[in-house]
PDB file of C-alpha atoms in Angstrom:
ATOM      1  CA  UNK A   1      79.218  33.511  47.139  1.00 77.00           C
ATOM      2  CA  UNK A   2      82.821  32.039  47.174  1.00 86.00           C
ATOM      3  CA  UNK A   3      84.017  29.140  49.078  1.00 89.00           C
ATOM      4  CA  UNK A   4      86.401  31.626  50.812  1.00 85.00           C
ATOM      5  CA  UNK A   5      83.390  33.700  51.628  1.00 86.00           C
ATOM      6  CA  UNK A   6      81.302  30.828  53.335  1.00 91.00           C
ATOM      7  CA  UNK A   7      84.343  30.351  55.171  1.00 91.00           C
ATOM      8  CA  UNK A   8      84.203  33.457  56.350  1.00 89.00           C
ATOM      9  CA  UNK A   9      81.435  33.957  57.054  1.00 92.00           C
ATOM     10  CA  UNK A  10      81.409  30.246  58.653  1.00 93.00           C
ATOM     11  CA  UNK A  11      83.504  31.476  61.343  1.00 93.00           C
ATOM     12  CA  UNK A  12      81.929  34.014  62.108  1.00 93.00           C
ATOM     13  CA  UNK A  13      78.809  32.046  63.138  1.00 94.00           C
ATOM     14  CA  UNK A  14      81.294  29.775  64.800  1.00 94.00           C
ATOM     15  CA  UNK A  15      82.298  33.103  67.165  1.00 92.00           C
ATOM     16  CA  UNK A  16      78.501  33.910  67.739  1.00 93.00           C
ATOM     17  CA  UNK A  17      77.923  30.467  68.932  1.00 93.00           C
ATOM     18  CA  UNK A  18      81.260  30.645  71.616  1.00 90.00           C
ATOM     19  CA  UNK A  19      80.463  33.745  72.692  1.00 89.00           C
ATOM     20  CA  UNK A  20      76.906  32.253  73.413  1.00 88.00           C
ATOM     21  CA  UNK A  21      78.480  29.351  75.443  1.00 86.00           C
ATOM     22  CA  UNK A  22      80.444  31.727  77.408  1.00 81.00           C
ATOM     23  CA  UNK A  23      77.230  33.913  78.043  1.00 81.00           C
ATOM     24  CA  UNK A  24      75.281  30.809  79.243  1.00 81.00           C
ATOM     25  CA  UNK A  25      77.328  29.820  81.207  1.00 77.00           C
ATOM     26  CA  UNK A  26      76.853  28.823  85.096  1.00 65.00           C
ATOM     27  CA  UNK A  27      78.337  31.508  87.341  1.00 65.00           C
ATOM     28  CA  UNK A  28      78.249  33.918  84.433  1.00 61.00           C
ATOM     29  CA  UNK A  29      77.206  36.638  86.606  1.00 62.00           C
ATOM     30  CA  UNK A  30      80.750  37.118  88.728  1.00 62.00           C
ATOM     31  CA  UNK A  31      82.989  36.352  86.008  1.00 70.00           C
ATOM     32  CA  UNK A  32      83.348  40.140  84.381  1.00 75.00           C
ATOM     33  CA  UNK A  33      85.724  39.305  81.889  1.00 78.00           C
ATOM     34  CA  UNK A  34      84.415  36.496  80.390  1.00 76.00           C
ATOM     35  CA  UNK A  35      81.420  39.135  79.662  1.00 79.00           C
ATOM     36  CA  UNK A  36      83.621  41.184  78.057  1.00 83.00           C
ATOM     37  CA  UNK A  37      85.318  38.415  76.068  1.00 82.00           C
ATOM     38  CA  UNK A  38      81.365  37.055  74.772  1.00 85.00           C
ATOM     39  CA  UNK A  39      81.249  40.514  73.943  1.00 88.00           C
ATOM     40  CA  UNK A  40      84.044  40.941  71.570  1.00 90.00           C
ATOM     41  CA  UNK A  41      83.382  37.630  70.090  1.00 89.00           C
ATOM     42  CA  UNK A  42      79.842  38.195  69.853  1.00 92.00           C
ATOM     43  CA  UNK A  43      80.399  41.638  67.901  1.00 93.00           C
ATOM     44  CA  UNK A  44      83.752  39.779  65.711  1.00 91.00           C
ATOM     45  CA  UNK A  45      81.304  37.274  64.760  1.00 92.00           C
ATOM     46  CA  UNK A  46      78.765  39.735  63.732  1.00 93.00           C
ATOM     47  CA  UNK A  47      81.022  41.215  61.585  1.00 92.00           C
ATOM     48  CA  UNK A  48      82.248  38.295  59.827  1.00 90.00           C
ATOM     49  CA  UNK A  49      78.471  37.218  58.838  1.00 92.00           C
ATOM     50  CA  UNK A  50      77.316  40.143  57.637  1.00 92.00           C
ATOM     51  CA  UNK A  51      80.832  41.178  55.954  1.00 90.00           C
ATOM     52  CA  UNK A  52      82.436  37.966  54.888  1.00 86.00           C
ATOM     53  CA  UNK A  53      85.625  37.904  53.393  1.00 84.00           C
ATOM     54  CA  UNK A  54      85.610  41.440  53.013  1.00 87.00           C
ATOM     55  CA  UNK A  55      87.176  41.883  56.907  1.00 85.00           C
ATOM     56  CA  UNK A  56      90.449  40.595  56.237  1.00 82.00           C
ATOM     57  CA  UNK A  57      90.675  42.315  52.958  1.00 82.00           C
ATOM     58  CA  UNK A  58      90.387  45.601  54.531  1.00 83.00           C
ATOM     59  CA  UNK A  59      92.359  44.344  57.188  1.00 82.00           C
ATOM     60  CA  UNK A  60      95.131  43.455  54.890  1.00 84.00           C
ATOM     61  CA  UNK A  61      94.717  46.735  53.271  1.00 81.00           C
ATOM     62  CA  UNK A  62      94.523  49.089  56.016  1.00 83.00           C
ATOM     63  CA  UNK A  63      98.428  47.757  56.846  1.00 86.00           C
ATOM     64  CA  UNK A  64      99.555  48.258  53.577  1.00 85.00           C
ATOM     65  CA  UNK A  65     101.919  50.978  52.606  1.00 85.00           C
ATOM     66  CA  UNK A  66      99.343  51.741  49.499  1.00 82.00           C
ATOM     67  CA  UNK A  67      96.041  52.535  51.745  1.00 81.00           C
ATOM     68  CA  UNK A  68      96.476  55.817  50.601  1.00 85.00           C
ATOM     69  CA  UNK A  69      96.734  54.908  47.262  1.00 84.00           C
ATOM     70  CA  UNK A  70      92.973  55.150  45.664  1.00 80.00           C
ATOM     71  CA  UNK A  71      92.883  58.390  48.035  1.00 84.00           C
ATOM     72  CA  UNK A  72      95.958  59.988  46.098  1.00 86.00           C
ATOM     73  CA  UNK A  73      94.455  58.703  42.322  1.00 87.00           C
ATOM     74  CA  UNK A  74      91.243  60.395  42.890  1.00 87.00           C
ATOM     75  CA  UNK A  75      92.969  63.534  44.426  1.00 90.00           C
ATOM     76  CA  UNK A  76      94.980  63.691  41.068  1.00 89.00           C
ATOM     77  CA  UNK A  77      92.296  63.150  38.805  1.00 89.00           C
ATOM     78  CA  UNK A  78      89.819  66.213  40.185  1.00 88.00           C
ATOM     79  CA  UNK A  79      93.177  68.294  40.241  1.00 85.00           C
ATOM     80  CA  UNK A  80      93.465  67.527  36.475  1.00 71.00           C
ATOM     81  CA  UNK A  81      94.606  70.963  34.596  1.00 69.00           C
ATOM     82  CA  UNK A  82      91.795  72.316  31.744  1.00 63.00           C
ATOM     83  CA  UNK A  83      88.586  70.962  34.239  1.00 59.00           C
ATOM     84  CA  UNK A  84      88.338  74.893  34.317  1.00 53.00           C
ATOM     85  CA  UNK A  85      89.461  75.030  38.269  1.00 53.00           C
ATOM     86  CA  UNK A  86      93.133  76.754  37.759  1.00 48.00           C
TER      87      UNK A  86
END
């Protein structure tokens, strides 16, 4: 595992822990959107441990002009001519 990875992955414990606090807090109970906000952060953080520096790859990638890129290559490759299709 990289250092970028622990870093990560790092914050995304640090996210599970806030959204923890926020759960616990006093007075939880009336304050709806701070649920919802533990929520997200609880579910972000998730991610991030279990995925690592992966997230922001894809992240990056999906808004990229070339995320259709590996899509288009493999499309080209079974539409090869002489594979006995055309």
């Amino acid at each position: 595992m990289t250092h970028r990875d622990r870093l990560w992955r790092g914050l995304g414990v640090a996210l599970v822990v806030v959204a923890s606090a926020v759960r616990m807090t006093e007075g939880f109970e009336t304050q709806i959107g701070a649920g919802l906000a533990a929520f997200i952060l609880m579910l972000a953080g998730l991610v991030l441990i279990v995925q690592g520096k992966r997230v922001p790859a894809a992240l990056r990638i999906e808004r990229s002009r070339h995320r259709l890129l590996a899509q288009a290559i493999r499309d080209r490759r079974h539409r090869r001519p002489g594979d006995g299709d055309a």
